[in-house]
Each structure stands twice: as C-alpha cells, then as structure tokens.
Coordinates of C-alpha atoms and ligand atoms in Angstrom, one line a residue:
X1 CA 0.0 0.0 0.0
X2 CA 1.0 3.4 -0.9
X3 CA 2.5 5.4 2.0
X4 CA -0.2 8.1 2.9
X5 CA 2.0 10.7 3.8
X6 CA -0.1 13.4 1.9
X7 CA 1.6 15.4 -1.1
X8 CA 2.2 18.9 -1.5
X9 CA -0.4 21.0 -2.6
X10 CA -0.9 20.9 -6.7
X11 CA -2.9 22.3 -9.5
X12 CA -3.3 19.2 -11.1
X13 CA -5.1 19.8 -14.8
X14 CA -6.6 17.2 -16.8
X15 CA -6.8 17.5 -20.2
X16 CA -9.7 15.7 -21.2
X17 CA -11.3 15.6 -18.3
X18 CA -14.8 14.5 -19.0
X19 CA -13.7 11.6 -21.1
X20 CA -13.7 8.1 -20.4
X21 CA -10.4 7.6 -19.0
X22 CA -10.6 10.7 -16.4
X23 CA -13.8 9.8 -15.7
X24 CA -13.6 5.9 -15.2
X25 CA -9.9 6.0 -13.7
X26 CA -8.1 9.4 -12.9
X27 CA -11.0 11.2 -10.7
X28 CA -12.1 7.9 -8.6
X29 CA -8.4 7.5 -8.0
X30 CA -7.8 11.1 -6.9
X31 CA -11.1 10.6 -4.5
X32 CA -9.3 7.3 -2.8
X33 CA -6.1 9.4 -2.5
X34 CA -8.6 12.0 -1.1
X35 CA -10.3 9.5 1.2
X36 CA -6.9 8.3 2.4
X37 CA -5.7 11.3 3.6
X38 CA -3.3 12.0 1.0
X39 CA -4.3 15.4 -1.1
X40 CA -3.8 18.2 1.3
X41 CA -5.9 21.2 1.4
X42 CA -5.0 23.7 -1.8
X43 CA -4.9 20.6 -3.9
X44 CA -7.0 21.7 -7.3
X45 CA -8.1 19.2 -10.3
X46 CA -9.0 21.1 -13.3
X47 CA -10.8 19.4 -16.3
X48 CA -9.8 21.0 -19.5
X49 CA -12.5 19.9 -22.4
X50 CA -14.2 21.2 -25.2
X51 CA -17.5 19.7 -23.0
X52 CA -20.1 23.3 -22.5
X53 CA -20.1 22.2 -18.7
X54 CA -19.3 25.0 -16.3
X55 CA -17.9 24.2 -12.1
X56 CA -21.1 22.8 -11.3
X57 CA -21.8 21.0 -14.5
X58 CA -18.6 19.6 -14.1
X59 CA -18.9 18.8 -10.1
X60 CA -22.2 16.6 -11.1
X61 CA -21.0 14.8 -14.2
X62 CA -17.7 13.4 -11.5
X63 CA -20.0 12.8 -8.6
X64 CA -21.9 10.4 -11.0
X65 CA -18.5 8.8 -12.1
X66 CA -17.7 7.9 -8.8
X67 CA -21.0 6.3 -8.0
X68 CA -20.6 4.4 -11.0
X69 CA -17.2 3.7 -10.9
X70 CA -16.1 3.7 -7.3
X71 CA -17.7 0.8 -5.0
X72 CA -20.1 1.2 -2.6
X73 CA -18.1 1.0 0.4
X74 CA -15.4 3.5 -0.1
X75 CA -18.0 5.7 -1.1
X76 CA -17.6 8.6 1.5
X77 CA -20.2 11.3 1.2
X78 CA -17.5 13.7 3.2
X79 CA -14.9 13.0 1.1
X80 CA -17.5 13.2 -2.4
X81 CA -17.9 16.6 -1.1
X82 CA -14.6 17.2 -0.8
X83 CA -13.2 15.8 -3.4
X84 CA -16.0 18.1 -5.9
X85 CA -15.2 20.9 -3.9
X86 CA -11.2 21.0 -5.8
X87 CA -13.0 20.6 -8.8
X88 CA -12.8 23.1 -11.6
X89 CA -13.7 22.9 -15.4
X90 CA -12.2 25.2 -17.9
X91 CA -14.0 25.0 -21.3
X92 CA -11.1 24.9 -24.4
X93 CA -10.6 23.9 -27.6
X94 CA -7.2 23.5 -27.3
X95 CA -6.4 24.1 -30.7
X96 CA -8.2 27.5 -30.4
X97 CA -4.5 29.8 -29.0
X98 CA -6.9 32.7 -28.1
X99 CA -8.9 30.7 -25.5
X100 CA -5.8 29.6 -23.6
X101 CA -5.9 32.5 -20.7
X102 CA -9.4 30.8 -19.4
X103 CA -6.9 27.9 -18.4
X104 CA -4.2 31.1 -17.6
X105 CA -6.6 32.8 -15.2
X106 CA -7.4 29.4 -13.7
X107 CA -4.2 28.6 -12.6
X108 CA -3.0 31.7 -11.7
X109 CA -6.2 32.6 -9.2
X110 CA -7.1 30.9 -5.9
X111 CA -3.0 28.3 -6.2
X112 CA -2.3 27.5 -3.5
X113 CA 1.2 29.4 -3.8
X114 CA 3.1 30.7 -6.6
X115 CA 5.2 27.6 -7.1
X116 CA 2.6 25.0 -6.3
X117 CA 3.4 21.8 -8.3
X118 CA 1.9 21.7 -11.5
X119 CA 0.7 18.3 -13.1
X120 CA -0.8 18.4 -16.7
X121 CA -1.9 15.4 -17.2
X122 CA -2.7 14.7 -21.1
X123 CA -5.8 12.1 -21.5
X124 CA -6.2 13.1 -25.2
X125 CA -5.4 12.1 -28.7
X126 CA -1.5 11.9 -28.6
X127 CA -2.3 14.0 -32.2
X128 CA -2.8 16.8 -29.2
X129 CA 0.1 16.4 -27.3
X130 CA 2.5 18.3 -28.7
X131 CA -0.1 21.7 -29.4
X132 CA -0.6 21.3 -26.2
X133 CA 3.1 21.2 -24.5
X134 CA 3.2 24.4 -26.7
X135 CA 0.4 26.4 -25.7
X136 CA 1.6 25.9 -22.5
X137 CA 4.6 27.4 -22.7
X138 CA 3.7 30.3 -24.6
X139 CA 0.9 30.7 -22.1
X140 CA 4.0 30.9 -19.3
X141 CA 2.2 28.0 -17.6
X142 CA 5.2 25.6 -17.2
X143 CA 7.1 26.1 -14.0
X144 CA 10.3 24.7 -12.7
X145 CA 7.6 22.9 -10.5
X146 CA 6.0 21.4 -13.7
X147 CA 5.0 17.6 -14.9
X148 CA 3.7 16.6 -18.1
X149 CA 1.8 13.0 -18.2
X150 CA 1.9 11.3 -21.4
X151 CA -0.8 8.6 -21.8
X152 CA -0.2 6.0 -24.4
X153 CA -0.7 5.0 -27.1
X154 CA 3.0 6.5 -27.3
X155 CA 3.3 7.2 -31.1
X156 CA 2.7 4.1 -33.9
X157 CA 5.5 3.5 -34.6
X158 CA 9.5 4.3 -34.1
X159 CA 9.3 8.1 -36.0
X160 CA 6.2 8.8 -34.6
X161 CA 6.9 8.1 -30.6
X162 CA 10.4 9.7 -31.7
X163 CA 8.2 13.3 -33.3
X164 CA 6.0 13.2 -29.8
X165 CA 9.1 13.1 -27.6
X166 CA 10.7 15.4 -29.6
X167 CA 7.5 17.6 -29.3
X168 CA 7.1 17.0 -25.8
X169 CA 10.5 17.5 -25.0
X170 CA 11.1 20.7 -26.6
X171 CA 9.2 22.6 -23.6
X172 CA 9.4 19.7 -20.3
X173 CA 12.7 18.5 -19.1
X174 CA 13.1 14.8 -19.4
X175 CA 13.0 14.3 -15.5
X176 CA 9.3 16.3 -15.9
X177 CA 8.3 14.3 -18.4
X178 CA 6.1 10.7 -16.8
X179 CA 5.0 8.3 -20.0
X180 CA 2.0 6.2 -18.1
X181 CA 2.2 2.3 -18.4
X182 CA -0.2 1.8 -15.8
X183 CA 0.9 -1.8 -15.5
X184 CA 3.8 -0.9 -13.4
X185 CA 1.8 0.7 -11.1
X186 CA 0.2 -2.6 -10.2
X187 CA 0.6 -3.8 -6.8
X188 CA 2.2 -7.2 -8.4
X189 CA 4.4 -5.7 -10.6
X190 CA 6.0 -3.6 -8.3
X191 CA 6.1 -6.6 -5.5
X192 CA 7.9 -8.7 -8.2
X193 CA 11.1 -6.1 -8.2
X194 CA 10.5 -6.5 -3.7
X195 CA 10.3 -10.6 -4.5
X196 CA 13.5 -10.4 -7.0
X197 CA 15.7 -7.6 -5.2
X198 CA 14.7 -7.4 -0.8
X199 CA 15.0 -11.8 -1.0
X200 CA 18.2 -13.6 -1.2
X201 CA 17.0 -17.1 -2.4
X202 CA 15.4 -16.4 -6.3
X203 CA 18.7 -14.5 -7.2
X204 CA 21.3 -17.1 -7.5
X205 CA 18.5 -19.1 -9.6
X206 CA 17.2 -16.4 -11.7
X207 CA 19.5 -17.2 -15.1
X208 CA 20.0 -19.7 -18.0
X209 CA 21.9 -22.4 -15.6
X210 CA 18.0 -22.9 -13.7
X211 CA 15.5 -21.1 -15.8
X212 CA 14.1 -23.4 -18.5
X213 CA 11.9 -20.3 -20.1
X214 CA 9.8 -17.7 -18.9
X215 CA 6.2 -17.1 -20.5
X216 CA 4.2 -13.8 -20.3
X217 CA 0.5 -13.8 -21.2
X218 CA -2.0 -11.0 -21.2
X219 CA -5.2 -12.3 -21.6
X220 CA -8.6 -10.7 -22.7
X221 CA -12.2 -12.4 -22.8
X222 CA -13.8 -8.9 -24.0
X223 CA -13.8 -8.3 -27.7
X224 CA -12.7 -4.8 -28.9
X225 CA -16.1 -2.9 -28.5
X226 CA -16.5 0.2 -29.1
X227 CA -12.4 0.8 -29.5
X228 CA -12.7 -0.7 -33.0
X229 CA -12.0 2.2 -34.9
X230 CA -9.0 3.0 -32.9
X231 CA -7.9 -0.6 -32.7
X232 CA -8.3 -1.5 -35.9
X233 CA -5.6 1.0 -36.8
X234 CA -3.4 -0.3 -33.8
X235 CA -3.8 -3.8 -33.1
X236 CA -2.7 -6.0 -30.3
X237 CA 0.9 -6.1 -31.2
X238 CA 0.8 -1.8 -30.6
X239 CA -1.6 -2.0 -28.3
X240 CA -0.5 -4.3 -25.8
X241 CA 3.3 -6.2 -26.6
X242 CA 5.5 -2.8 -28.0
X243 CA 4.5 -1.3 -24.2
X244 CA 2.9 -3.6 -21.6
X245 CA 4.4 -7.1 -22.4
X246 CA 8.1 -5.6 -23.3
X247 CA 7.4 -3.9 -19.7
X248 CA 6.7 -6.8 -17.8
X249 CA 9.6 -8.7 -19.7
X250 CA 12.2 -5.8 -18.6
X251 CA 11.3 -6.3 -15.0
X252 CA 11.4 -9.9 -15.2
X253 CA 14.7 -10.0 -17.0
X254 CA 16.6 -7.1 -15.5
X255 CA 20.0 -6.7 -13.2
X256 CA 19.5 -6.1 -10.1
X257 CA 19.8 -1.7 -9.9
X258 CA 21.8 -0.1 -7.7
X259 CA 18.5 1.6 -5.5
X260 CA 14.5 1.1 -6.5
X261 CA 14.0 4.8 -6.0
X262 CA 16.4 6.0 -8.6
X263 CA 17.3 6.5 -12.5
X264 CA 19.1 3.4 -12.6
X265 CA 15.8 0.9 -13.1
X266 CA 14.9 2.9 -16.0
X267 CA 18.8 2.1 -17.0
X268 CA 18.4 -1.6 -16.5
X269 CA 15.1 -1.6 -18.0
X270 CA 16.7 0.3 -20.9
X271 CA 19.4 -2.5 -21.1
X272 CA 17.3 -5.5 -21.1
X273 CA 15.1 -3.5 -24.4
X274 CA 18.3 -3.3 -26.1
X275 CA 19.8 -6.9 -25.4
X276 CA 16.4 -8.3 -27.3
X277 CA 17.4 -10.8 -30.5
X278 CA 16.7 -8.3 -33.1
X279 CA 13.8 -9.9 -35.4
X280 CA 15.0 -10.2 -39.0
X281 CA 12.1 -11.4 -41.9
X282 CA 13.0 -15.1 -41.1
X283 CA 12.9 -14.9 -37.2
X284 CA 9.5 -12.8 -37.5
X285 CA 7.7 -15.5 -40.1
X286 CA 9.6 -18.5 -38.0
X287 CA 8.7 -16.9 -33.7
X288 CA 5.9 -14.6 -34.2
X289 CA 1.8 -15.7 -34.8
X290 CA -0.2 -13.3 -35.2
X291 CA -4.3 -14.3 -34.9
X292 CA -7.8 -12.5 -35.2
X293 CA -10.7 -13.8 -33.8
X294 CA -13.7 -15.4 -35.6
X295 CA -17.5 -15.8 -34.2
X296 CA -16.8 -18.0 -31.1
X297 CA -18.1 -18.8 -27.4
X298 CA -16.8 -16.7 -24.9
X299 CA -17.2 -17.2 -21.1
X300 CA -20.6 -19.1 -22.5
X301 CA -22.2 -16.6 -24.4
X302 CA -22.2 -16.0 -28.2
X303 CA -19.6 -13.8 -29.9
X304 CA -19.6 -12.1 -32.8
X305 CA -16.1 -12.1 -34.8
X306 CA -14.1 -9.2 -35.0
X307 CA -14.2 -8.1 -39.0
X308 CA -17.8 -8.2 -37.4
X309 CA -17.5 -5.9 -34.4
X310 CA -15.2 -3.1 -36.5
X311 CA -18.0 -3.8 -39.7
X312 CA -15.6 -4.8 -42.3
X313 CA -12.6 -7.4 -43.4
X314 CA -9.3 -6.5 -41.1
X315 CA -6.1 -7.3 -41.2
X316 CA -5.3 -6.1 -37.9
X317 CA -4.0 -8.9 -35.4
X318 CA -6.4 -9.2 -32.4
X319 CA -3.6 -11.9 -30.7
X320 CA 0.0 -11.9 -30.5
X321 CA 2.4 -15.0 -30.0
X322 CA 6.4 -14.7 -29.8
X323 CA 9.0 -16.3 -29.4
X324 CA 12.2 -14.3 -27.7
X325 CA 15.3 -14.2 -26.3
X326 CA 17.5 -11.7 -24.6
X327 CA 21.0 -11.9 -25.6
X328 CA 23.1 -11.7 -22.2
X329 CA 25.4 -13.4 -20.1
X330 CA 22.4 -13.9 -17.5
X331 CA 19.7 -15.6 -19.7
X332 CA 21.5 -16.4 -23.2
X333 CA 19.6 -19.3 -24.9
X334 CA 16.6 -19.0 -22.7
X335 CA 13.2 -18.2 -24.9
X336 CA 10.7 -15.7 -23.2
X337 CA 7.3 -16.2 -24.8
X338 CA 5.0 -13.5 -25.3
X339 CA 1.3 -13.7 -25.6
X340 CA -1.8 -11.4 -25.9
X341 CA -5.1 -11.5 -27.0
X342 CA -8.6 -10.7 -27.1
X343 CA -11.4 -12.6 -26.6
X344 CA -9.2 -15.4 -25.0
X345 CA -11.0 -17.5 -22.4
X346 CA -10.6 -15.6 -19.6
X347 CA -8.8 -11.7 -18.5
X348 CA -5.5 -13.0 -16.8
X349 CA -2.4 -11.4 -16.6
X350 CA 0.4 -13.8 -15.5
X351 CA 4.1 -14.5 -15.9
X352 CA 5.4 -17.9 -15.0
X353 CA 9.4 -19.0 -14.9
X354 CA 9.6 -22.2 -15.7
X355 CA 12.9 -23.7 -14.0
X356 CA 14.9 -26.7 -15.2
X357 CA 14.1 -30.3 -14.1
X358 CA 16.4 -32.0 -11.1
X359 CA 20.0 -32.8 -13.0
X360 CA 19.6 -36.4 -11.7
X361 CA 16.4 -38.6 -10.6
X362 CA 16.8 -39.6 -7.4
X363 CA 13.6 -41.2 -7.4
X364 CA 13.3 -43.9 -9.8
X365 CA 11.1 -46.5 -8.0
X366 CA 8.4 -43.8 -7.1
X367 CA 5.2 -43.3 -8.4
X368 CA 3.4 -39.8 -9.6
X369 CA 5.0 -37.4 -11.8
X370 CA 8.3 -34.9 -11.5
X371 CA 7.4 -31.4 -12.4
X372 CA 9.1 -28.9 -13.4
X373 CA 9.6 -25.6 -10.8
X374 CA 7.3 -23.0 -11.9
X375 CA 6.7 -19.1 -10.6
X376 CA 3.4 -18.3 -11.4
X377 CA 3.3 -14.4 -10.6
X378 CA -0.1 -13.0 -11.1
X379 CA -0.3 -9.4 -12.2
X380 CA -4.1 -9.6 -12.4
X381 CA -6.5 -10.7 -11.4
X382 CA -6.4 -12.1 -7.8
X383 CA -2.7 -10.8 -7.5
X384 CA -0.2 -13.3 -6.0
X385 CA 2.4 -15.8 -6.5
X386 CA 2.4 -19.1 -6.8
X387 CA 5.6 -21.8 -7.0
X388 CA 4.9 -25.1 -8.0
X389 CA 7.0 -28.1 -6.2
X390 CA 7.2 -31.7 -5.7
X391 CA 6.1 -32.8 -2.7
X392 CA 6.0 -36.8 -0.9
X393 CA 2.2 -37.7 -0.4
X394 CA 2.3 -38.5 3.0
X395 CA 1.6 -42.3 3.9
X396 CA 3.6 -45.7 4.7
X397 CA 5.2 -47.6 1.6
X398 CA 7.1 -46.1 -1.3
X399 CA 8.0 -43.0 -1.9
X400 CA 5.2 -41.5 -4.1
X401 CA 5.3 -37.6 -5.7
X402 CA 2.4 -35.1 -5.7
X403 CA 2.8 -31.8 -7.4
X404 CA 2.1 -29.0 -4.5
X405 CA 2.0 -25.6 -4.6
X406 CA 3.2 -22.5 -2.3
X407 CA 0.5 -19.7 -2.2
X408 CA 1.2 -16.4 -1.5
X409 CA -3.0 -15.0 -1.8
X410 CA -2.3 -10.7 -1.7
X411 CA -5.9 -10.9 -0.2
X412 CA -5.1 -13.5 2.5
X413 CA -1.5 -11.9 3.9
X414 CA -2.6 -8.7 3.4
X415 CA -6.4 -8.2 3.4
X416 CA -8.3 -4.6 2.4
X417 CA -8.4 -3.4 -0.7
X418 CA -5.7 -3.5 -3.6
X419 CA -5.2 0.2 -4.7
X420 CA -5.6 0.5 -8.6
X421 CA -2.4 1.3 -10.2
X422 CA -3.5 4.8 -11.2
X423 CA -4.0 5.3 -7.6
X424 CA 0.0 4.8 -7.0
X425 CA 1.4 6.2 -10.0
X426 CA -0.7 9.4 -9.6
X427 CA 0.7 10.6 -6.3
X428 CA 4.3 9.9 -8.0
X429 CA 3.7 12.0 -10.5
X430 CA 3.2 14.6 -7.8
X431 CA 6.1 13.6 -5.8
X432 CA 8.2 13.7 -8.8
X433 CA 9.5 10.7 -8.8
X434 CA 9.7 9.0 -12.5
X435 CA 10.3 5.2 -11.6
X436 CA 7.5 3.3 -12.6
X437 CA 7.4 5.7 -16.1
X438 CA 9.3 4.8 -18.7
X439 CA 12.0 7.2 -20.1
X440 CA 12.2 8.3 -23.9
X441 CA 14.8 5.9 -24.4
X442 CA 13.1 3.3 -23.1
X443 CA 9.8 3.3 -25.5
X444 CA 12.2 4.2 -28.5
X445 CA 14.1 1.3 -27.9
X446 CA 10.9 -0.6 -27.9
X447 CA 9.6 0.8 -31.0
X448 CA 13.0 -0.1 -32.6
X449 CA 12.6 -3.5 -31.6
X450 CA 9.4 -4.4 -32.6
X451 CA 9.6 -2.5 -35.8
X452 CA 10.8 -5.6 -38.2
X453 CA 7.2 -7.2 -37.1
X454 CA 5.6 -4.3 -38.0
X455 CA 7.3 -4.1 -41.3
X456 CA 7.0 -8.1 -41.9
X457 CA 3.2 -7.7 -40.8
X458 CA 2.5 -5.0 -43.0
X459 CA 3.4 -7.2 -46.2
X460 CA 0.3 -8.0 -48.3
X461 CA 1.0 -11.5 -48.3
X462 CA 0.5 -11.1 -44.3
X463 CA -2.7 -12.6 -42.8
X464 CA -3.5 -13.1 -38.9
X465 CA -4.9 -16.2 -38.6
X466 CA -8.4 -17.3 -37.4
X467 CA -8.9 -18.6 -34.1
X468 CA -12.2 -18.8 -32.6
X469 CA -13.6 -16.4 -29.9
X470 CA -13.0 -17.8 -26.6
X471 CA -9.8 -20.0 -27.8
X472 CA -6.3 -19.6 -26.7
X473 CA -5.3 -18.3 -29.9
X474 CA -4.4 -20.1 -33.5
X475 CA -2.9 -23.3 -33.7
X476 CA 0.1 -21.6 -34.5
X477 CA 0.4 -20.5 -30.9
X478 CA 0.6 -24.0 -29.9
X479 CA 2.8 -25.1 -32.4
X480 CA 5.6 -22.2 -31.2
X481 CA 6.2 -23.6 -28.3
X482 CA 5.8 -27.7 -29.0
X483 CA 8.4 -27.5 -31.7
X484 CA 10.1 -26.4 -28.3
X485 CA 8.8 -29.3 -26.8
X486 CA 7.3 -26.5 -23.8
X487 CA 3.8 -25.7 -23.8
X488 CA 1.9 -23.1 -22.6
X489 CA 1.1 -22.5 -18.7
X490 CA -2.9 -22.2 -18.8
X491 CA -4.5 -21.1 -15.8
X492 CA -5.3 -23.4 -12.9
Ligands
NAD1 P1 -12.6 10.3 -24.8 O1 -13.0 10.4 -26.2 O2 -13.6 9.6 -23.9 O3 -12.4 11.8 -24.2 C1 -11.6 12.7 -24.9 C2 -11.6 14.0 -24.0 O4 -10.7 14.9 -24.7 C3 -12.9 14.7 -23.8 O5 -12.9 15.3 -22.5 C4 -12.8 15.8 -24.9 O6 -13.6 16.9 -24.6 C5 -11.4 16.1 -24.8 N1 -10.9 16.7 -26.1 C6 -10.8 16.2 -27.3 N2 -10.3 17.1 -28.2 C7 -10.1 18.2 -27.5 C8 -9.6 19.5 -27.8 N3 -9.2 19.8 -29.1 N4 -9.5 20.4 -26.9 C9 -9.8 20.2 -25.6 N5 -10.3 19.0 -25.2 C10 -10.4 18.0 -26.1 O7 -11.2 9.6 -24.8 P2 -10.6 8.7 -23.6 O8 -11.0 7.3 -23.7 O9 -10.7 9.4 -22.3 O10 -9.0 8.7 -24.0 C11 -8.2 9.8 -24.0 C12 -6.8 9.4 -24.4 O11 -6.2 8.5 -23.5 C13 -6.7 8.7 -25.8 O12 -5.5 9.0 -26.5 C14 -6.7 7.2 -25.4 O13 -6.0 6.4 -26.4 C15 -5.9 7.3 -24.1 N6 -6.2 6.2 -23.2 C16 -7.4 5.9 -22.8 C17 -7.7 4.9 -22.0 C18 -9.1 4.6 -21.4 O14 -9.2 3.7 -20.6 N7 -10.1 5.3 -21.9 C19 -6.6 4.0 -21.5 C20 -5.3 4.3 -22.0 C21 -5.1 5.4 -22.8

C-alpha cells in the first residue's frame, strides 16, 4: 500500500477531463487518495474539455463517475464533497491559442502558492500532445515545479513516438516528463522487483543455468467494442506487446539496480530493451503468430467475430504470440514467450518461470510425476504468487510424488483493498519521482525493436490467422512452443 503521507499542494489539470479515461480512472483514483488522507488542502483538479459544462456542470457529471465507478463501500459522502469541492472545469478547444488565458486565469487565481506543483496530465489524442506542450509554454504556464503526463498510445510506430518526444520535449525536461504504463503501477508488478531484489534465495536461480523459459500472457475475454476504430488502426501487437508485455519482460529479466528509487531501473530496463534478439524477416515469419478472432463462445455466451465488431474485413492482429530471447550473459539461450489477445478465455495477466528439471532422478522406483519448478506471478486478477514443487504424499510404503503448490493469496497476507495502479502512480507524479514511467529511451528502444514485425506484418501476403472467440489463440500459438517441446502455462 501506498504510504499516505499526503503530497504537496498541486494544480493538477486534466486535459480531457470528461472523457472516459478521467472519468472511469483518474477522478475515482484522486477521491481514494482523497479519502486516504493523501491530497492536502489547496490541492485543485482542473478538467480541461471542449464539453459546455461550467464548475457545477462539471462537479455533477464526477459525482456520478464515482458512483458508478467507485464501490459502494469506499463511497464517503464527506470526502464526495470534498473531493468536488477542488474541482474546476475550464472550457477549451485546445487548438483555439486565443482561448488559452481561461486555463491562464485558472491557474494563476485561488493556487495554493506561486510555485505549487503543476501536473498536466494529457488524456487526449496523442495528435494533441504536442499543441498542447506548446500552448503551455507560450501561455507561461510551465514552471520549474511542472510535470507533463503522457498517456499511451506512445506514437505508432518508431518516427512517430520519436516526433512526440521530440514535441514534448522541446518545452518539459526529461526528469518532468512521466509516459503512463499503468501496469507498473500494479501492486504485483511492483512486489515482483521486492520478491526479485529485498530476498536472497530467487537470485542465484534467476539465469539460464535454472531457468528453462519464462512465459508472459495478457489475456482478454472482452472483444474490442467500441475501440474498433481505434484498434483497428493499432492492433494487439501496438496495443498491448510494444509497451505492456516488453514492460513486464524488462522487470522480469533485469540486473538487479543499484537503488529502486532511482534512475538506474529505468537504465536496466533500458538495457534489457536493447539486449532483445533483433527480429529479422525469417525470425518474424519463423517466432511470431499473429491471430484475429472469428464468431466464437466466450465465457458461455455468443460472440460475434471481429471483421464483425469493426464492420468490415481486417487485417489487424487481435492476438499476438512470440518467441524471444535476450541476448546476455544472464539468460543467453533461454526463450521468453510472449502472448496477448482478445477474446481469449478468460482476462489474466500472469508471468510464469519455468525452471529446469532436477540434473539427476533420485527417485526412480516412485510413483506420480516430477514437475518442473514453476513461478506463477499473477499481475491480475487475484494478485499473488504461486511456486509449484514436488512434494512426498504423506503415507507408509514407497515414496510417491504429488505436485504442490506454495501460495502467496495478496488478499489473505494482506487483506483490504488492492489500490488500482493509477492510484500509485498518480501521487508519484506529484512527488516527482519517475520510476514506474518509462524514459524516452526506453519506449524508442521498444519501438526499434518491434519495428521488423511491423514491417513483416505490413506485407500484403501477411494474414492473422483465425482462431475462434474464446480459444487460446491459432494453432500456431501451440505449435511455437511444442516444436520447443514447452507448452503453454494455462491457468489453474
Ligand atoms: P474520450 O474520447 O472519452 O475523451 C476525450 C476527451 O478529450 C474529452 O474530454 C474531450 O472533450 C477532450 N478533447 C478532445 N479534443 C479536445 C480539444 N481539441 N481540446 C480540448 N479537449 C479536447 O477519450 P478517452 O477514452 O478518455 O481517451 C483519451 C486518451 O487516453 C486517448 O488518447 C486514449 O487512447 C488514451 N487512453 C485511454 C484509456 C481509457 O481507458 N479510456 C486508456 C489508456 C489510454
């Protein structure tokens, strides 16, 4: 849990702040910050929108967010009140320059102080981003005390992400600047770096000489809604592998840093990006499956297929599989598959390391099967950790083996409620502190690498393959791993 020392006061302005992502996940998380104690008095959240909703239009359109989106129980009319009370909405078009001194005047009457901390956080079209860092500075709004928040998608591609940084960085310092992958503000994420780096026993195991592989899924059961026209221009390997899986992967894979509170994760993370086997044509046609679903059965109910849902024939991959490996002393040889999708069977986000089996069996005359060591890590949902031994059933006679498992339940040892990530990596954004954001390098790097699938992908010739809705993917998928002889970890 989040320490609840509160944070300085801040004028913290969302752009687009009555759409669906400050709406459905930045206000309720400001209100359990609220509720916790954690925004001071003089703290300020201004909506910026082109929405013809004054302060009190604005006030009613969030209280109804949180009722919807908030549960019932943390639902405190006190801090409701409170909460709507920092509100403010400042009508703009931000493309309109002589409108800008409404958001001018905002800021500059009722702050807290003249260098209260200044968040901008940016939940628009990333087409806006880089009108918007400049209007801002003409407008003398940017402060030494100053953050920009980037939400992704981070660019399309390698020159795009590289024309938004550049944009973006023209007017914010690097060290201002916080690029969002909400999954490493999840609770699990962040306890996999405690597991790896404040425990002495997974380190001298974590390598090629006891790792067999490592497999990363990130599973979806919904369909793509009412995203199609975006996602149909992005698709899963954009969407989800060139940011959240390459993420997870980084953390995973990583040296140990020198501190968890400093530059030098975003250095190792930077590290592991670059030590990825580049993909060439052959590797990306031989390690890489990309699928779309059909009409299916998903968690029992009909599904229509996707050309379906976006109303016309795609080729935009819905499911990603990969092969992987990164080239380093620490895990040379060892493949990290990669896999994403939607309507899978069920929404999971898990990583499992699969170790080696026992050099020598010591048990030939017993009965029941040796298992491979596994580390299921479970990002979401039901976030925990799970390792997977052999174990003697008890009883007289021979020796006989029963797979067991070590549960470590973030509901049982700890209880209450799991903070949603935004919750976390808001109030860092206010404290400064960049370490769960990823640095320009980092999402370059990324872009770099996955730009051969992109290319390969791209290729008339180039189909995703079918798989039904509610499947584990294409055959293909399979098939990556068996010629392996591994298979794929499905949930238990
Ligand atoms: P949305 O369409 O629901 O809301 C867009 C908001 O931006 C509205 O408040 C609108 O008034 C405002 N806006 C649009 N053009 C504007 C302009 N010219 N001037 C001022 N305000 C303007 O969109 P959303 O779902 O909230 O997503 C916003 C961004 O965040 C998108 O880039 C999206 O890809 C990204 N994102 C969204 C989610 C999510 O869960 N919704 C998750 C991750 C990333």
């Amino acid at each position: 849990m989040d320490s609840i020392t509160p944070v300085d006061a801040c004028d913290f302005t969302v752009f687009g702040g009555t759409g669906d992502l400050a709406l459905r996940k930045l206000l309720p998380a400001l209100y359990l910050r609220d509720r916790d104690g954690q925004l001071p008095d003089g703290f300020r959240v201004i909506g910026v929108s082109r929405a013809e909703v004054d302060d009190d239009g604005y006030r009613a359109l969030v209280a109804g967010a949180l009722r919807e989106h908030v549960v019932a129980e943390d639902l405190d009319a006190a801090v409701v009140e409170r909460l709507l009370g920092r509100l403010h909405h400042v009508r703009l078009d931000v493309a309109d320059v002589a409108a800008w001194h409404q958001l001018h005047d905002r800021l500059k009457d009722g702050a807290a102080s003249d260098d209260v901390i200044r968040v901008f956080y940016l939940a628009v079209a990333p087409g806006l981003f880089g009108t918007i860092c400049e209007h801002l500075d003409e407008a003398g709004l940017v402060t030494e005390r100053s953050r920009v928040v980037l939400e992704k998608p981070m660019g399309t591609d390698l020159a795009t992400a590289q024309q938004v940084n550049a944009a973006v960085g023209r007017v914010f310092e690097e060290s201002s600047i916080f690029r969002i992958d909400h999954y490493l503000g999840k609770e699990s994420v962040q306890n996999l770096l405690v597991t790896r780096f404040a425990n002495t026993f997974l380190e001298p195991l974590w390598n090629s000489r006891w790792v067999d592989h490592v497999q990363i899924t990130v599973s979806e059961s919904i369909g793509v809604g009412d995203r199609g026209s975006y996602y149909d221009r992005s698709g899963a390997l954009r969407d989800m592998v060139q940011n959240h899986l390459l993420q997870l992967l980084c953390l995973v894979a990583m040296e140990p840093p020198t501190y968890v509170d400093r530059e030098t994760v975003r250095d190792e993370k930077l590290k592991v990006l670059q030590a990825l086997r580049p993909m060439t044509p052959e590797l990306v046609d031989r390690d890489t499956v990309a699928g779309q679903y059909a009409a299916g059965l998903c968690e029992g109910r009909p599904a229509a297929s996707y050309a379906d849902e976006v109303g016309h024939a795609s080729s935009t991959e819905t499911f990603v599989a990969m092969r992987t490996e990164v080239q380093n002393w620490r895990w040379a040889g060892v493949p990290f598959y990669l896999r994403t999708g939607k309507r899978m069977p069920e929404r999971v986000s898990e990583i499992v390391v699969v170790f080696k089996e026992p050099p020598h069996a010591m048990f030939p005359h017993s009965e029941g099967p040796t298992e491979p060591n596994r580390l299921h890590i479970r990002v979401q949902p039901d976030e925990g950790m799970r390792l997977h031994m052999t174990a003697k059933e008890p009883g007289p006679g021979g020796i006989r083996l029963r797979p067991v498992s070590l549960d470590l339940s973030y509901a049982a040892a700890f209880g209450g409620r799991s903070p949603d990530a935004y919750e976390r990596l808001l109030m860092d954004v206010v404290r400064g502190n960049t370490t769960l954001f990823m640095r320009r390098d980092e999402v370059e790097a990324a872009w770099t690498w996955v730009a051969p699938i992109l290319e390969r992908w791209s290729q008339p010739s180039h189909r995703p393959r079918k798989y039904p809705a509610g499947t584990h993917g294409p055959v293909a998928a399979v098939t990556l791993l068996e010629r392996d002889g591994r298979s794929w970890q499905e949930t238990e």
